[in-house]
Tab-separated table of C-alpha atoms in Angstrom:
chain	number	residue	atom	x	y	z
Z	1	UNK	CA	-2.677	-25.510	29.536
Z	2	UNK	CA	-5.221	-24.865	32.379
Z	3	UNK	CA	-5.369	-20.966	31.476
Z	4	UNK	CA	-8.528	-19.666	29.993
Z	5	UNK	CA	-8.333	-18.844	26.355
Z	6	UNK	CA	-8.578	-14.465	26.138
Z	7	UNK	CA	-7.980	-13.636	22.260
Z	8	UNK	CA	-6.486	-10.044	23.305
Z	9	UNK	CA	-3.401	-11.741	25.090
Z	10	UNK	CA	-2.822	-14.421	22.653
Z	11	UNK	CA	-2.605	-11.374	19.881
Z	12	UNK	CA	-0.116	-9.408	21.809
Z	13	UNK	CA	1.958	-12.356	22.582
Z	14	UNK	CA	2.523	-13.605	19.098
Z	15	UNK	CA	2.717	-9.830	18.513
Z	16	UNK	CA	5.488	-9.611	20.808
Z	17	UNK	CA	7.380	-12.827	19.919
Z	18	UNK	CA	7.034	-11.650	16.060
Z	19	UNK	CA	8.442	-8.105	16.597
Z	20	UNK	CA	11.497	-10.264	18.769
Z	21	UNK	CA	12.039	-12.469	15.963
Z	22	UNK	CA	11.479	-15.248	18.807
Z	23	UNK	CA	9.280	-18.690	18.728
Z	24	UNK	CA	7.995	-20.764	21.684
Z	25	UNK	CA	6.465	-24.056	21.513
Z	26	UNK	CA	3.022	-24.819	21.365
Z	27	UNK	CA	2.211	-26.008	25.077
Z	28	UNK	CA	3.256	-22.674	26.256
Z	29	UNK	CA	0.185	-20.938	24.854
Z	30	UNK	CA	-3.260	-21.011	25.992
Z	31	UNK	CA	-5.108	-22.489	22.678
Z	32	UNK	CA	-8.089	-21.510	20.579
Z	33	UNK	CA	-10.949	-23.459	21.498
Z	34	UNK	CA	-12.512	-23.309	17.985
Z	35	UNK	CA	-12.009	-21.715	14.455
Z	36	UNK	CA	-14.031	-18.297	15.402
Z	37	UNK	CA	-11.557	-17.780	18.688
Z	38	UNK	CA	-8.702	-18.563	16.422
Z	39	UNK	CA	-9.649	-15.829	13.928
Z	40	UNK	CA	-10.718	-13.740	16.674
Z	41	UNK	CA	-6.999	-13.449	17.610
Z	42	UNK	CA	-5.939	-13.643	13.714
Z	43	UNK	CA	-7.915	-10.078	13.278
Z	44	UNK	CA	-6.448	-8.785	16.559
Z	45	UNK	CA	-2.927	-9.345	15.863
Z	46	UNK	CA	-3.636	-7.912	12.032
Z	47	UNK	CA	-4.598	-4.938	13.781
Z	48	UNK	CA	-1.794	-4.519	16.197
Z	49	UNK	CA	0.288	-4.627	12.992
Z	50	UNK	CA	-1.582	-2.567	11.097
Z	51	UNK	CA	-2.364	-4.545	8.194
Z	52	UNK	CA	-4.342	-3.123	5.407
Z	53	UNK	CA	-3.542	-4.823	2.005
Z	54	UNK	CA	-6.397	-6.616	0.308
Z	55	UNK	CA	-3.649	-9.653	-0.154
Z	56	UNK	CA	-4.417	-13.164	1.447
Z	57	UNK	CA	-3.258	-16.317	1.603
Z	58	UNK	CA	-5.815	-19.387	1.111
Z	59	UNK	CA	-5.512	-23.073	2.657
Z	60	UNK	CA	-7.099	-25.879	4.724
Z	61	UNK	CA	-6.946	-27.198	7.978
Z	62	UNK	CA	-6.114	-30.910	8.082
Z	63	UNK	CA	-10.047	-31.391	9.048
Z	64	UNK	CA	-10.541	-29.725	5.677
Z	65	UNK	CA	-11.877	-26.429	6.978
Z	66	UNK	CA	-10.747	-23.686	4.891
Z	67	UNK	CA	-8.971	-21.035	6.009
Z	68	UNK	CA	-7.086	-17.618	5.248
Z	69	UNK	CA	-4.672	-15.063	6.975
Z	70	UNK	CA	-3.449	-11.408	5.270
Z	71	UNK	CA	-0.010	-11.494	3.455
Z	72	UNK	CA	2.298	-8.878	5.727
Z	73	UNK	CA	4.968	-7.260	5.115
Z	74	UNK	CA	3.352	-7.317	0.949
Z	75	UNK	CA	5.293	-5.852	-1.830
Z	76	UNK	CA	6.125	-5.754	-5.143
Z	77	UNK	CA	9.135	-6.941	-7.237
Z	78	UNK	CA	9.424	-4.181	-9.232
Z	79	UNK	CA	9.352	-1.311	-6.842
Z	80	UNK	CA	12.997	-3.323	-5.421
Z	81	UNK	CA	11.372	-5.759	-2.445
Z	82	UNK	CA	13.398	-6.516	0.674
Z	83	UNK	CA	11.826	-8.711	3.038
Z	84	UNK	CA	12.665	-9.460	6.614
Z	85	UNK	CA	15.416	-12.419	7.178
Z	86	UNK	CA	14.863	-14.332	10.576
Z	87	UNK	CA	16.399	-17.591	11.883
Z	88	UNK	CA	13.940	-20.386	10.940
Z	89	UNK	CA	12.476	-18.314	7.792
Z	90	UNK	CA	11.293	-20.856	4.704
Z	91	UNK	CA	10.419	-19.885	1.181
Z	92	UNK	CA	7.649	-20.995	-1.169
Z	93	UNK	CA	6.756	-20.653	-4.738
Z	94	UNK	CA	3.722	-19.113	-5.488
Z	95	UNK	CA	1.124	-18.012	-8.284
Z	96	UNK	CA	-1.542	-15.489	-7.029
Z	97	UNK	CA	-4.545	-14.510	-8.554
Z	98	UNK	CA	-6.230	-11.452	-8.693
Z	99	UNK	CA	-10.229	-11.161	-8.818
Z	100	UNK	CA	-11.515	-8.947	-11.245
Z	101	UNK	CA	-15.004	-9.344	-9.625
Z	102	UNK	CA	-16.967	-10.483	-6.683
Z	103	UNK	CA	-17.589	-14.023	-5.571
Z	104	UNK	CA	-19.696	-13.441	-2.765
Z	105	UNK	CA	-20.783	-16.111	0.034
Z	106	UNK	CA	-23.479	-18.399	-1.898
Z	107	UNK	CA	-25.757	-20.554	-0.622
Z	108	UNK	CA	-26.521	-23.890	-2.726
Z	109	UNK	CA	-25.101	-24.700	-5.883
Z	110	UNK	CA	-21.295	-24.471	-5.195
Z	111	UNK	CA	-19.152	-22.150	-7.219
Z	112	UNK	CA	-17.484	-24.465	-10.022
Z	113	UNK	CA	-13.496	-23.699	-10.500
Z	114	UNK	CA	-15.024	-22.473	-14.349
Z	115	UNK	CA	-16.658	-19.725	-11.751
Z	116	UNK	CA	-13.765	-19.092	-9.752
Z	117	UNK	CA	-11.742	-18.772	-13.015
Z	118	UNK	CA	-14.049	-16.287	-14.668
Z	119	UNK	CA	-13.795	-14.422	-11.507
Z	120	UNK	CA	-9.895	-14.102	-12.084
Z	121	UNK	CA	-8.815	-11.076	-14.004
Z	122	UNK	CA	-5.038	-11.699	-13.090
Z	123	UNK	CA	-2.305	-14.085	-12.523
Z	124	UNK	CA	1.239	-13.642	-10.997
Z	125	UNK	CA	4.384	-15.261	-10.236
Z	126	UNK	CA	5.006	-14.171	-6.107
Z	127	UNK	CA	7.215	-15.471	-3.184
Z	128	UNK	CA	5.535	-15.692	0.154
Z	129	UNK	CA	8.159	-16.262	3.268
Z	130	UNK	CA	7.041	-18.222	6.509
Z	131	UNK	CA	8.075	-17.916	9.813
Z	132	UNK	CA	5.505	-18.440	12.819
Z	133	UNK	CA	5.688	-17.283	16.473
Z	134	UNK	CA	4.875	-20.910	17.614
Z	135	UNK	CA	7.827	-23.238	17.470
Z	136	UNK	CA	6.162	-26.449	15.956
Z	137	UNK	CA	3.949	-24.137	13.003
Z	138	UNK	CA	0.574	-25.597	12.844
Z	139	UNK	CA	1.832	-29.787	13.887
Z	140	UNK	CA	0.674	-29.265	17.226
Z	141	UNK	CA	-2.478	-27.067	17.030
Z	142	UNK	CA	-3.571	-25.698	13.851
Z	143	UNK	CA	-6.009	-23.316	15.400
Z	144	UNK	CA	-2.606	-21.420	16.805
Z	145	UNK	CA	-1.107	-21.546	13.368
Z	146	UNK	CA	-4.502	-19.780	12.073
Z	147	UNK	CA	-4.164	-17.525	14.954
Z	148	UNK	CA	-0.683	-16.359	14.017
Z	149	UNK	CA	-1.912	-15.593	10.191
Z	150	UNK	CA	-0.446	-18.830	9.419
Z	151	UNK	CA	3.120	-18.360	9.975
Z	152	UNK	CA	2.835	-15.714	7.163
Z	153	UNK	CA	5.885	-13.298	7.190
Z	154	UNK	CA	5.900	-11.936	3.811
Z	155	UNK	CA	5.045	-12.099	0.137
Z	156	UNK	CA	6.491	-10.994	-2.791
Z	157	UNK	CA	4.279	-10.052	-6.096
Z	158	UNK	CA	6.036	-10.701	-9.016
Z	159	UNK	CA	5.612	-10.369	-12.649
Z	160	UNK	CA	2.006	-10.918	-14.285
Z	161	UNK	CA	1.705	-14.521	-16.184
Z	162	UNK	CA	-0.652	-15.718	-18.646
Z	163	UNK	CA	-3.987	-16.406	-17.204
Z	164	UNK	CA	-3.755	-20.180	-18.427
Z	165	UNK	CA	-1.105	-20.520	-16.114
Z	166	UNK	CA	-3.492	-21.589	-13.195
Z	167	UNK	CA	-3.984	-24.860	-15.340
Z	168	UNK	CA	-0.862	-25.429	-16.348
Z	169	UNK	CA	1.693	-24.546	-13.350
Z	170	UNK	CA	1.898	-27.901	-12.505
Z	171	UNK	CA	5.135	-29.609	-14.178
Z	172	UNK	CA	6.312	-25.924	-15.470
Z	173	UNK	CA	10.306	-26.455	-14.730
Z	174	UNK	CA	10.846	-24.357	-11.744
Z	175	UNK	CA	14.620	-23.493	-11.156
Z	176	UNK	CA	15.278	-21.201	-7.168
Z	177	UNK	CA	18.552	-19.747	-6.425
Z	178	UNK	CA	19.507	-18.286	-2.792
Z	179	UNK	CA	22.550	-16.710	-2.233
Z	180	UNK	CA	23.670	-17.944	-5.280
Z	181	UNK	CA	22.967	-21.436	-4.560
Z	182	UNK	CA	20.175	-23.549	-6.490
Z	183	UNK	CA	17.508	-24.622	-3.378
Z	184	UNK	CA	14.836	-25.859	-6.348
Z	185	UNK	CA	15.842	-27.234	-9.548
Z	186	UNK	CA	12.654	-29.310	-11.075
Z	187	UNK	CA	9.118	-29.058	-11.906
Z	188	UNK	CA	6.342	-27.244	-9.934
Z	189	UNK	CA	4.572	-29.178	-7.772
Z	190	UNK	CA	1.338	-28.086	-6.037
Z	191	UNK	CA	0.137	-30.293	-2.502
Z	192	UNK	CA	-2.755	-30.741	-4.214
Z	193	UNK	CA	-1.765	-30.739	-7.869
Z	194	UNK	CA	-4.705	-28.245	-8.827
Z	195	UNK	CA	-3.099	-24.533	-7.591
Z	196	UNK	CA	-6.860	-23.485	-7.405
Z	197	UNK	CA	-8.315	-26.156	-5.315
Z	198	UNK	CA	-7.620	-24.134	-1.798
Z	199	UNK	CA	-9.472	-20.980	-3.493
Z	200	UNK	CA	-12.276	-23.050	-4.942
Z	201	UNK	CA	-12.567	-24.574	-1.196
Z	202	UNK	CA	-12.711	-21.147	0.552
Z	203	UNK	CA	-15.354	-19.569	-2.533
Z	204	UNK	CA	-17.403	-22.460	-1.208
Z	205	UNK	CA	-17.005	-21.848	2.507
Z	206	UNK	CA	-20.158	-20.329	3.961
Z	207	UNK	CA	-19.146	-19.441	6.999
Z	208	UNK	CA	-16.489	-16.744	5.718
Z	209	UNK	CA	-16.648	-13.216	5.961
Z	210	UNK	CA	-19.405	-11.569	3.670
Z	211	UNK	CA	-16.408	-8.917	2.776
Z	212	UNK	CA	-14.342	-11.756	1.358
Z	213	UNK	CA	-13.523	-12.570	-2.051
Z	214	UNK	CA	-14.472	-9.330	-3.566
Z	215	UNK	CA	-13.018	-7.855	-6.719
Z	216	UNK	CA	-9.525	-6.278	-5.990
Z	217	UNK	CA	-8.223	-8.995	-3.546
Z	218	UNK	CA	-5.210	-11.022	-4.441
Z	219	UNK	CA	-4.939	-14.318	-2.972
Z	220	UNK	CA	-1.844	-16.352	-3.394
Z	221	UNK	CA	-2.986	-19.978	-3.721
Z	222	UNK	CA	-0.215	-22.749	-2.585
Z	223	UNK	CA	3.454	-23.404	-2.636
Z	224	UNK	CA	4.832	-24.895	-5.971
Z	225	UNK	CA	8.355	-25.578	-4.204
Z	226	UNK	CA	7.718	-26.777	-0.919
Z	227	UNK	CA	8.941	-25.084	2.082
Z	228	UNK	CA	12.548	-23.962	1.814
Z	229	UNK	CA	14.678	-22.987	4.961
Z	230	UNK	CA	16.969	-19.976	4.038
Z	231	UNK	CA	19.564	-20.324	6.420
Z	232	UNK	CA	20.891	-16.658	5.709
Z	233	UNK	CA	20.093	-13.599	4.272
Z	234	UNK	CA	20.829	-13.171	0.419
Z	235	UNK	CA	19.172	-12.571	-2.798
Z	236	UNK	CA	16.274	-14.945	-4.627
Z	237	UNK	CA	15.935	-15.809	-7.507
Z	238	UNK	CA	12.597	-17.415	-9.231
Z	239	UNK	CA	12.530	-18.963	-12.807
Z	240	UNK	CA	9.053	-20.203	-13.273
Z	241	UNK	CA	9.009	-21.443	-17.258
Z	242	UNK	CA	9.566	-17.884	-18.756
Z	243	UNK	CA	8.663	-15.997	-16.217
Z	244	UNK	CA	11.224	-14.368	-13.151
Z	245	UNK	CA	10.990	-13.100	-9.706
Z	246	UNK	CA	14.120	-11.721	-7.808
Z	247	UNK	CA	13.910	-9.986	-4.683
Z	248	UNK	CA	16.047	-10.196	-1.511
Z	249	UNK	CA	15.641	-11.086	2.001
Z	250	UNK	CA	17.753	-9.084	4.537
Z	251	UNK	CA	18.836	-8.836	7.751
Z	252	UNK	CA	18.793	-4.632	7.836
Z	253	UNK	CA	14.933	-4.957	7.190
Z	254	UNK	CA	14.621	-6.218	10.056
């Protein structure tokens, strides 16, 4: 693409091909030129869908950049959660964290994960659901994929979970029904087998927004399933060890 990069139009277009429920492929779209462009357009299409939950999602670029988007539409389990279903939707496992104070942008001595974990004053089970405006996610361009909140479509917040849980999730048998049909039957398996190292990366990031990481913000830290397709709409159902998360996804909330 020849077209100059304008943050405004990319917004409304993944705005657009959200609200449609449609994807195009990457070399369609005039690209971010850098991270700050990419979250330029990030914050712009928050705003066109008026996004105001204190509810992020933490990873890294494959240049090891760390990176967030908000969680949208957010909800909770026990007030009866019904989350968009769209063609091409996928499902991940989740533990979130909730800071029970600040971990402002530091300069020298790195926050240890002992720091991030004292900052942690709560732990859930949650779902998040994925489904990005750009055809090949984040393959192609990540900057895009950062762009359109990182193909972020919805999370579910589930029950609260002993704190130790953030050192222990890994291995926990992990069982995932859809529609009654098992899509996960094993143990839970984070990409980078610490569910914490994405947060610990971001605490560390000095570049990020002075607002960020501040007491009250949940951030949901890493798929423990992988990336599930749900090919329909139909009810989920999470058994993490002892805890459980059911919620549906549905083609009337749409």
């Amino acid at each position: 693409m020849t077209e100059r990069f304008d943050p405004r139009t990319l917004a409304a277009r993944l705005h657009s091909l959200r609200k449609a429920g449609r994807q195009e492929a990457t070399d369609t779209f005039a690209l971010p030129a850098d991270l700050h462009q990419a979250m330029e357009a990030q914050n712009l299409l928050t705003a066109a869908d008026h996004i105001s939950s204190n509810a992020w999602k933490v990873t890294v670029s494959p240049q090891g950049q760390a990176v967030t988007a908000p969680l949208y539409p957010y909800a909770k389990a026990v007030s009866g959660a019904d989350i968009p279903w769209y063609p091409g939707l996928k499902f991940e496992t989740e533990i979130a964290v909730r800071l029970g104070g600040d971990l402002p942008v530091r300069a020298g001595v790195p926050y240890s994960r002992a720091e991030v974990v004292e900052a942690i004053s709560a732990v859930y089970l949650g779902a998040e659901l994925l489904v990005s405006a750009v055809k090949e996610s984040g393959s192609v361009s990540f900057l895009l994929f950062v762009a359109d909140r990182l193909g972020n479509s919805g999370y579910v917040l589930g029950p609260e979970v002993d704190k130790s849980v953030v050192d222990t999730a890994a291995g926990t048998p992990l069982k995932v029904t859809h529609a009654g049909r098992t899509i996960y039957d094993g143990p839970a398996q984070h990409p980078k087998g610490d569910v914490l190292t994405w947060l610990v990366d971001y605490a560390n990031d000095g570049v990020r927004p002075e607002t960020s990481l501040m007491a009250g913000a949940l951030i949901t830290t890493g798929t423990l399933s992988g990336a599930i397709e749900l090919t329909e709409p139909g009810e989920i159902d999470i058994m993490l060890g002892n805890a459980h998360l059911s919620f549906s996804v549905s083609k009337d909330s749409i």
